[in-house]
PDB file of C-alpha atoms in Angstrom:
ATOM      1  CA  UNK A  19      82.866 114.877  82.825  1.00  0.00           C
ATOM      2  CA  UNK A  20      83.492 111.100  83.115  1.00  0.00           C
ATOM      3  CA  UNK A  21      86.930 111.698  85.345  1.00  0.00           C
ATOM      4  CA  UNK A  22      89.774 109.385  84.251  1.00  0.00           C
ATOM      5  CA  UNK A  23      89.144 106.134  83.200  1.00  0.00           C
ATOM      6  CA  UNK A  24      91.021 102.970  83.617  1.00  0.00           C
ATOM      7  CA  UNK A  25      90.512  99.708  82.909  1.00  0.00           C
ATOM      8  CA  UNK A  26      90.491  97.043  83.372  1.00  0.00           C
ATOM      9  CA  UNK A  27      89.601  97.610  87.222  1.00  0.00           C
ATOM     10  CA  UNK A  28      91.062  93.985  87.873  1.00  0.00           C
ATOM     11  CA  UNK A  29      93.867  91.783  86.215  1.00  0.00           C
ATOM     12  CA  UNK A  30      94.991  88.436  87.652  1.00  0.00           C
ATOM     13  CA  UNK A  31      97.585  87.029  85.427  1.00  0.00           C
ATOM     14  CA  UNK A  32     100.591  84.539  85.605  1.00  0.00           C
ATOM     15  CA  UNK A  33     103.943  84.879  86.060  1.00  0.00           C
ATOM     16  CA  UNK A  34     105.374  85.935  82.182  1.00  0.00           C
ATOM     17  CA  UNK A  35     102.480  86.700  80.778  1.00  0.00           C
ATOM     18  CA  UNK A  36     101.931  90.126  79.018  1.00  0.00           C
ATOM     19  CA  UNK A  37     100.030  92.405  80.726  1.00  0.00           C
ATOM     20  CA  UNK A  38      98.312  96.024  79.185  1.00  0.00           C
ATOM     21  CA  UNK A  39      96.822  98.706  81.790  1.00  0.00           C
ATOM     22  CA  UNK A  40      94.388 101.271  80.093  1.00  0.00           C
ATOM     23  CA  UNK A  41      93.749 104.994  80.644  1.00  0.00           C
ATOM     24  CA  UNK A  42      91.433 107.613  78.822  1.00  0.00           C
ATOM     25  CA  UNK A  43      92.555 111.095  80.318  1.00  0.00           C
ATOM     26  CA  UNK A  44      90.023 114.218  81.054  1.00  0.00           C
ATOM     27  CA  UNK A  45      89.185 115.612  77.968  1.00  0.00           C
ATOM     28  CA  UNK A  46      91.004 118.519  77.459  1.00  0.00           C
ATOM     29  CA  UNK A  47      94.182 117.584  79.533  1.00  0.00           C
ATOM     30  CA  UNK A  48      97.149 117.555  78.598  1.00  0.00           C
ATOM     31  CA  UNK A  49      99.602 116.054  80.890  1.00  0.00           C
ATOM     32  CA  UNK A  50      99.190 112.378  82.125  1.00  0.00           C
ATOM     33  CA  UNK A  51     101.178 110.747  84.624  1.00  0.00           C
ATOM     34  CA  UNK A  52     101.452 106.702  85.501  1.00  0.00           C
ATOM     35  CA  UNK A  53     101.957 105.933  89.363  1.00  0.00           C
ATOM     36  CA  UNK A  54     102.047 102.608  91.388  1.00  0.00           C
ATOM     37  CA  UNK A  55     100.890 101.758  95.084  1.00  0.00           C
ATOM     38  CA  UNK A  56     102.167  98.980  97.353  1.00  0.00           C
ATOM     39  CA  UNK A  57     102.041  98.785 100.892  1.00  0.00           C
ATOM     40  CA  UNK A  58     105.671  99.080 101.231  1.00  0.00           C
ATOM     41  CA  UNK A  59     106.572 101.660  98.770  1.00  0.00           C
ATOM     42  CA  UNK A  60     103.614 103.846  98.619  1.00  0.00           C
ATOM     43  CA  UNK A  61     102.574 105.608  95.780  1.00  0.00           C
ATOM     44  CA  UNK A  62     105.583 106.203  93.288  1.00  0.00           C
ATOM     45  CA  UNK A  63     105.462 108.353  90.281  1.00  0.00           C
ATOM     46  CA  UNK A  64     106.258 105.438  86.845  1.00  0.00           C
ATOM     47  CA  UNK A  65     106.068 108.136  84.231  1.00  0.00           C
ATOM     48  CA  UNK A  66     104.670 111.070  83.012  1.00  0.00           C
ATOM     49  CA  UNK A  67     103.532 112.905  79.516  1.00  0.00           C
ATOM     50  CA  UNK A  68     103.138 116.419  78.434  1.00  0.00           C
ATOM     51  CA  UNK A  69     101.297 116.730  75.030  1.00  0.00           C
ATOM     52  CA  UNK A  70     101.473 112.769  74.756  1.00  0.00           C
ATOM     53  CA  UNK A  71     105.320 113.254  74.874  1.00  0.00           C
ATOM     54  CA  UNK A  72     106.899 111.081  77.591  1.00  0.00           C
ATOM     55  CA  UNK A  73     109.053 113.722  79.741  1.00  0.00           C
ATOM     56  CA  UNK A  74     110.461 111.659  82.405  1.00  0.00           C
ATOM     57  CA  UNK A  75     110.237 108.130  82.957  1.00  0.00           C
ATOM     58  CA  UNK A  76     113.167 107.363  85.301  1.00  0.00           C
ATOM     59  CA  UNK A  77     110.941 106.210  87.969  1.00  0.00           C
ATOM     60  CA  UNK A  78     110.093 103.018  85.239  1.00  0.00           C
ATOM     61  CA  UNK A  79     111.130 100.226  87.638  1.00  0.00           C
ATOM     62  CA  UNK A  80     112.854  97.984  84.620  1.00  0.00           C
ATOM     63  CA  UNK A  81     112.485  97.287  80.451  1.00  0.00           C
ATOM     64  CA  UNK A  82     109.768  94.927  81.031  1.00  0.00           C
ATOM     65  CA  UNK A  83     108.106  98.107  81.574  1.00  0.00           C
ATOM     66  CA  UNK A  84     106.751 100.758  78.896  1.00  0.00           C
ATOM     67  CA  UNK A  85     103.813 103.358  78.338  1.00  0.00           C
ATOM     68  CA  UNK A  86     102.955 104.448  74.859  1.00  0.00           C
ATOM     69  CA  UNK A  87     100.474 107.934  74.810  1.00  0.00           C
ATOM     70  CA  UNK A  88      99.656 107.557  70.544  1.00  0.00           C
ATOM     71  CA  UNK A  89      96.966 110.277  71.142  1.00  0.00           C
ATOM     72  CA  UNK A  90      95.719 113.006  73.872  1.00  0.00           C
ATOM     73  CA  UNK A  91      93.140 110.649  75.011  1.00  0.00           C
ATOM     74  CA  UNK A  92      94.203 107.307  75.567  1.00  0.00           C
ATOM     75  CA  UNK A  93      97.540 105.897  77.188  1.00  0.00           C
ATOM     76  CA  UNK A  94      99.118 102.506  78.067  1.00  0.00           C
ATOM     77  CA  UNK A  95     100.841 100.911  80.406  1.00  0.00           C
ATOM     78  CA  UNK A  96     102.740  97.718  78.945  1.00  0.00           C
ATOM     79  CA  UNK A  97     104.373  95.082  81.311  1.00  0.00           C
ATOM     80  CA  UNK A  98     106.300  92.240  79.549  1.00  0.00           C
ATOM     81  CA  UNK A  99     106.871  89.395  81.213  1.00  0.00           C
ATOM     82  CA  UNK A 100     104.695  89.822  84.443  1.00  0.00           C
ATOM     83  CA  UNK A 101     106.533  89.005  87.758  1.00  0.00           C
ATOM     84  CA  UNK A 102     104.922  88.369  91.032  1.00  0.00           C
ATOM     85  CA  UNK A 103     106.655  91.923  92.125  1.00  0.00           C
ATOM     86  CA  UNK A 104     104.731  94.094  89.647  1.00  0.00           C
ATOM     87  CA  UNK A 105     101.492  93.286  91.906  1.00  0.00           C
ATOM     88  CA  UNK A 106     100.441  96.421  92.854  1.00  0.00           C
ATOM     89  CA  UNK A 107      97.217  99.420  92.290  1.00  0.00           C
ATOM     90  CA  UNK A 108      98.268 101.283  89.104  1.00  0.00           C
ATOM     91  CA  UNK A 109      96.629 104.762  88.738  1.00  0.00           C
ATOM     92  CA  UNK A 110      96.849 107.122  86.086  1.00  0.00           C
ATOM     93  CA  UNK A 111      96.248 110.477  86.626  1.00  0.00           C
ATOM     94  CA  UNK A 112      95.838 113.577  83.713  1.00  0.00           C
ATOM     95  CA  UNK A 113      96.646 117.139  84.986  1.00  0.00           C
ATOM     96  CA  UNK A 114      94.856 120.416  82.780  1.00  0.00           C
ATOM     97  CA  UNK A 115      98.411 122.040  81.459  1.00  0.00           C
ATOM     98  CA  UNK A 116     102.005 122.933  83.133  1.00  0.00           C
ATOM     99  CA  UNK A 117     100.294 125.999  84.848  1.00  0.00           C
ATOM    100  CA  UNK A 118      97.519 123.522  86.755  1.00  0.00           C
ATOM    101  CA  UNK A 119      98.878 122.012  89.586  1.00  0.00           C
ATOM    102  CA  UNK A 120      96.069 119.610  90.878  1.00  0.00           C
ATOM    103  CA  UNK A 121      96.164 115.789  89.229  1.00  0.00           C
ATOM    104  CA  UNK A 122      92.884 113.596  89.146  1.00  0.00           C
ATOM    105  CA  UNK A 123      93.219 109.979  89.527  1.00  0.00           C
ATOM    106  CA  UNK A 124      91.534 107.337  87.622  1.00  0.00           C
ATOM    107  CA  UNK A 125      90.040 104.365  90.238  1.00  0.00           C
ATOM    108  CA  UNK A 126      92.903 102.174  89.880  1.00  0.00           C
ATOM    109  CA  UNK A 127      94.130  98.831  88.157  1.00  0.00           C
ATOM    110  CA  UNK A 128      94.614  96.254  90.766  1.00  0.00           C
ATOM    111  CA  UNK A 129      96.602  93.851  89.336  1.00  0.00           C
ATOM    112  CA  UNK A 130      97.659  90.887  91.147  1.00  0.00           C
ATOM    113  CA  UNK A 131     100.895  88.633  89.068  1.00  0.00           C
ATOM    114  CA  UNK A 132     100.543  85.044  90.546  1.00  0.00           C
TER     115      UNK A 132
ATOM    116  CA  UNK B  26     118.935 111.445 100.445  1.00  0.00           C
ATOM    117  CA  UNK B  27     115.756 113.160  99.850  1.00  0.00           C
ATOM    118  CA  UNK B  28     112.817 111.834 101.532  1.00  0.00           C
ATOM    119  CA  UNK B  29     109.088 112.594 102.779  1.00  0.00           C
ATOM    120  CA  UNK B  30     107.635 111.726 106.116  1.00  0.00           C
ATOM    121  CA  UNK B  31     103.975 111.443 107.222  1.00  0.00           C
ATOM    122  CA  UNK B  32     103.019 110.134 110.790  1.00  0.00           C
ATOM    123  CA  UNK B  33     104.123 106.707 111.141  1.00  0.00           C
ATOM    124  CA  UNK B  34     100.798 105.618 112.941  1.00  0.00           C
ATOM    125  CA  UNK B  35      97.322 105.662 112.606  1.00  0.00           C
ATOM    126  CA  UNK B  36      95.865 108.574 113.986  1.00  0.00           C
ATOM    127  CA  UNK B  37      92.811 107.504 115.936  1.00  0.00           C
ATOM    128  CA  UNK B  38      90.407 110.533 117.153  1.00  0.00           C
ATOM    129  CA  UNK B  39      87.050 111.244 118.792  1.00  0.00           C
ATOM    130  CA  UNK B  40      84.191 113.191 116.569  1.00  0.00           C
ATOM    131  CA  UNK B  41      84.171 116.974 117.156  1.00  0.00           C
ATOM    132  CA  UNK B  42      88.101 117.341 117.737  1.00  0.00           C
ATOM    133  CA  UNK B  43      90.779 118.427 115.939  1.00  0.00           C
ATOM    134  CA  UNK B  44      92.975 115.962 113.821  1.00  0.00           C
ATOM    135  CA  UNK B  45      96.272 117.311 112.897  1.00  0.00           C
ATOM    136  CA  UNK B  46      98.792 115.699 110.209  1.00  0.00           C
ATOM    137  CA  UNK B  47     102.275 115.813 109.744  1.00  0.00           C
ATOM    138  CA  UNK B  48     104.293 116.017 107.090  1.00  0.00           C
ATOM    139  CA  UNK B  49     108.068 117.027 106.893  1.00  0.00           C
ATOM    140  CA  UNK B  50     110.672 116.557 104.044  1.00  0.00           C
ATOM    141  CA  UNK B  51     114.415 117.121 103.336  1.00  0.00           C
ATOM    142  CA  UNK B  52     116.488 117.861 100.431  1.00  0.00           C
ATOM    143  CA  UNK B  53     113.613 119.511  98.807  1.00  0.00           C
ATOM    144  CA  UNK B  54     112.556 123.388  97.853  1.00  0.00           C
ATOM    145  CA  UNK B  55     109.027 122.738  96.755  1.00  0.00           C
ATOM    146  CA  UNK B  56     107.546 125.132  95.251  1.00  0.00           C
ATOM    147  CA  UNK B  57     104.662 124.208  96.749  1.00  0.00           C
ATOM    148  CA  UNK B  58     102.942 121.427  98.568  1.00  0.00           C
ATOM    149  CA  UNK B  59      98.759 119.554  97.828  1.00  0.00           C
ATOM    150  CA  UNK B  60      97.238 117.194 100.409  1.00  0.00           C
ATOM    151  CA  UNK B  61      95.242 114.251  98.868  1.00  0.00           C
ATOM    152  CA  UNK B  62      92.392 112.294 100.282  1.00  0.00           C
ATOM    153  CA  UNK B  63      92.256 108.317  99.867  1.00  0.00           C
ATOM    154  CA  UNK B  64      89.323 106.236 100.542  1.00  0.00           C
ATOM    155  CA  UNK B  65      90.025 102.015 100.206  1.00  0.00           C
ATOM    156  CA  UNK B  66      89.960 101.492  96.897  1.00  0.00           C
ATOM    157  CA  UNK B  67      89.671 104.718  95.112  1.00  0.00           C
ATOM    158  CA  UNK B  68      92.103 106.853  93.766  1.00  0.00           C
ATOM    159  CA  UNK B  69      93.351 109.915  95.516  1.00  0.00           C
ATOM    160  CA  UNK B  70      91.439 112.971  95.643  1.00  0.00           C
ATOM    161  CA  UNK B  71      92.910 116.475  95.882  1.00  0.00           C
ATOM    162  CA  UNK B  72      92.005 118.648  99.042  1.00  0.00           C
ATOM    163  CA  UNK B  73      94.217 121.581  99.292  1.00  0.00           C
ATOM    164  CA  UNK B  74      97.681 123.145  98.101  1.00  0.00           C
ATOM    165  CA  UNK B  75      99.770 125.949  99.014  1.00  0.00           C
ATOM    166  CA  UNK B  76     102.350 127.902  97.790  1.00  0.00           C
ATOM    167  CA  UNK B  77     106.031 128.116  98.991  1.00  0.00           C
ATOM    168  CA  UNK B  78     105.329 131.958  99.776  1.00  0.00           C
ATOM    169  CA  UNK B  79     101.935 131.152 101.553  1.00  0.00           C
ATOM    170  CA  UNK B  80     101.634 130.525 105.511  1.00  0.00           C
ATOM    171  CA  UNK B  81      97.937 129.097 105.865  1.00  0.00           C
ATOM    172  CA  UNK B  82      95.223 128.071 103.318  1.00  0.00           C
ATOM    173  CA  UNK B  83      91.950 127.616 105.051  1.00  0.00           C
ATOM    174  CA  UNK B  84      88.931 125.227 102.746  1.00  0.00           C
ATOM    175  CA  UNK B  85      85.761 125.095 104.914  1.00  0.00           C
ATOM    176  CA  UNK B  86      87.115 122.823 107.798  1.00  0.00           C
ATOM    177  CA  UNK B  87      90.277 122.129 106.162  1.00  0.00           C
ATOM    178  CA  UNK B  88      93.518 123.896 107.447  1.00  0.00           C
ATOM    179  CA  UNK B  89      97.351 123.635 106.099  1.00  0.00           C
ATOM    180  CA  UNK B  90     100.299 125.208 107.013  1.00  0.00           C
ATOM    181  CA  UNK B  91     103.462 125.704 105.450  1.00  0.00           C
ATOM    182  CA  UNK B  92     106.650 126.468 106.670  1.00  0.00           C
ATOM    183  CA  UNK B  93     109.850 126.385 104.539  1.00  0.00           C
ATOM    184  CA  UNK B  94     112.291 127.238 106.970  1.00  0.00           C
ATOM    185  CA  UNK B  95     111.135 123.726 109.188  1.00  0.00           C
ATOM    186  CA  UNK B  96     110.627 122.020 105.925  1.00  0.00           C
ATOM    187  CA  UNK B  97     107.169 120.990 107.168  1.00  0.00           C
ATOM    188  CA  UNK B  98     103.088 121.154 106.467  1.00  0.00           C
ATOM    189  CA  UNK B  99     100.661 120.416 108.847  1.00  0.00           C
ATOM    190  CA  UNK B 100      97.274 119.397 107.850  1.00  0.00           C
ATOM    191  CA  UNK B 101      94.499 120.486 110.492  1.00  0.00           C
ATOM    192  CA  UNK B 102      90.469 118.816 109.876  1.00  0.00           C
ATOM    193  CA  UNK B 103      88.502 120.898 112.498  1.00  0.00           C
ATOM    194  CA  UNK B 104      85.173 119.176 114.177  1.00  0.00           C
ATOM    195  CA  UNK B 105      85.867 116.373 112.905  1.00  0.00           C
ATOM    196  CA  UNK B 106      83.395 113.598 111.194  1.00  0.00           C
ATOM    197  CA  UNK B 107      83.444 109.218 110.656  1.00  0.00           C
ATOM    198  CA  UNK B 108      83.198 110.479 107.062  1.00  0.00           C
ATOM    199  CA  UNK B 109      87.112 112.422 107.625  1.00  0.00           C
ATOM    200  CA  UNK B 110      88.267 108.858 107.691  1.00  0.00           C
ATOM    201  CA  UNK B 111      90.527 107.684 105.394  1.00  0.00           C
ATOM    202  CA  UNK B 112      94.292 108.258 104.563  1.00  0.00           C
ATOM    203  CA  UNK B 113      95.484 111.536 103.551  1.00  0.00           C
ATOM    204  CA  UNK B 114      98.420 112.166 101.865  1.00  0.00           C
ATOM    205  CA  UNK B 115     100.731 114.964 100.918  1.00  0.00           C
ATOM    206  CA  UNK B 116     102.614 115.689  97.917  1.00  0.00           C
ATOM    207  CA  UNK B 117     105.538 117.899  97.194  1.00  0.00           C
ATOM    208  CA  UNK B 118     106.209 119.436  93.535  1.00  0.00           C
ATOM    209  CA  UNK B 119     109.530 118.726  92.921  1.00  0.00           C
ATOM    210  CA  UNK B 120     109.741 119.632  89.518  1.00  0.00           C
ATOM    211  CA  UNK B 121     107.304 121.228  86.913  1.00  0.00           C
ATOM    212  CA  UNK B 122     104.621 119.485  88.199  1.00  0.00           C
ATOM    213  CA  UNK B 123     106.007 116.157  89.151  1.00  0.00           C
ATOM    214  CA  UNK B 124     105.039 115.132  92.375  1.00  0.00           C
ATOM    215  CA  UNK B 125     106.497 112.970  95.053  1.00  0.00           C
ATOM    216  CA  UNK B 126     103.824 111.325  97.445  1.00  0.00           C
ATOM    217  CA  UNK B 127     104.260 110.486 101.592  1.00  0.00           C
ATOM    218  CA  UNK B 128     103.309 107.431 102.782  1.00  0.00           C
ATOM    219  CA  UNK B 129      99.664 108.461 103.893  1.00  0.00           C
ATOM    220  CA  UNK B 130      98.641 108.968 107.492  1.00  0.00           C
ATOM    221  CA  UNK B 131      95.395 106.879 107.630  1.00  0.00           C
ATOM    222  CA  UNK B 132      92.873 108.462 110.020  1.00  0.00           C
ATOM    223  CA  UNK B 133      90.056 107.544 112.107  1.00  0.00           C
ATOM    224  CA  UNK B 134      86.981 109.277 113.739  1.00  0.00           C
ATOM    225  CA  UNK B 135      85.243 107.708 115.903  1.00  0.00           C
ATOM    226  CA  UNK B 136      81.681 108.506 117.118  1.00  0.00           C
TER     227      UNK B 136
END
């Protein structure tokens, strides 16, 4: 199995522009989650799906924000307008069903917002 | 306010000893705990979890405890390797499978 996927691996963008992060889940899993990393935060839990159906995404920082999951293999993470702020490592991680605990993580999206 | 706390500083250790990791929380009742390894510029990886109603889990070198009543884990790498380093987090289910990350205790071994 190819893991999680993300891409791209690397965004630089500008201030206001739109950017969209990409993730293909494990085959067969069916819970994926969005998280971000900074320095000063650490790694904080965006939102997460269960059968592609978002089930809680009060850790979405603001409405510039927003994840679709259209199908069991392939999410989104939309951010519209960029700020410098949102410059961070975005993972997504897929998890095999409510009774499996452990999550992979994809490599990351390091996206810097200049 | 509920919060999770890994050691502070960089824990910098000699090949062949023990490294032991910290991490307590408050305000939660997990019903169970996972320790993650990070390497710069990778994704975590999962090492080990146990169970609210489990004491020890042992994984080759790899030791965690559990204890509910001090609300803490401690992660133990025995004969320790360079290749342990890298930071090492820990994760509390908090509910149905959503976890809530530490900061990451980044860890050294030096030869």
């Amino acid at each position: 199995d190819a893991g999680v996927i993300q891409s791209p691996r690397h965004e630089v963008t500008e201030m206001g522009q739109e950017v969209t992060l990409r993730c293909k889940p494990i085959s067969g899993h069916n819970s994926l989650f969005w998280y971000r990393q900074t320095m000063m935060r650490g790694l904080e839990l965006l939102i997460y799906f269960n059968n592609n159906v978002p089930i809680d995404d009060s850790g979405m920082p603001e409405d510039r924000f927003s994840a679709k999951m259209p199908n069991a293999s392939f999410s989104t993470l939309k951010i519209q307008p960029s700020e410098p702020r949102d410059s961070a490592v975005y993972f997504c991680a897929s998890r095999g069903g409510m009774r499996q605990e452990t999550q992979y993580f994809g490599p990351g999206t390091r996206l810097l917002v200049l | 306010s509920q919060k999770i706390e890994q050691n502070s500083e960089a824990l910098n250790i000699q090949e062949g000893k023990t490294a032991t990791l910290t991490c307590n929380y408050t305000n939660y009742s997990p019903a169970y705990l996972q320790w993650y390894r990070q390497d710069p510029g990778r994704g975590p990886v999962f090492l080990l979890l146990i169970r609210e109603n489990e004491k020890e889990k042992r994984k080759e070198r790899l030791k965690v405890t559990f204890d509910t009543t001090l609300k803490q884990s401690l992660f133990h790498i025995t004969a320790s390797q360079p290749a342990d380093s890298a930071t090492y987090l820990c994760a509390l289910d908090i509910e149905g499978g959503k976890l809530i990350f530490g900061q990451g205790t980044e860890l050294s071994v030096k030869p």
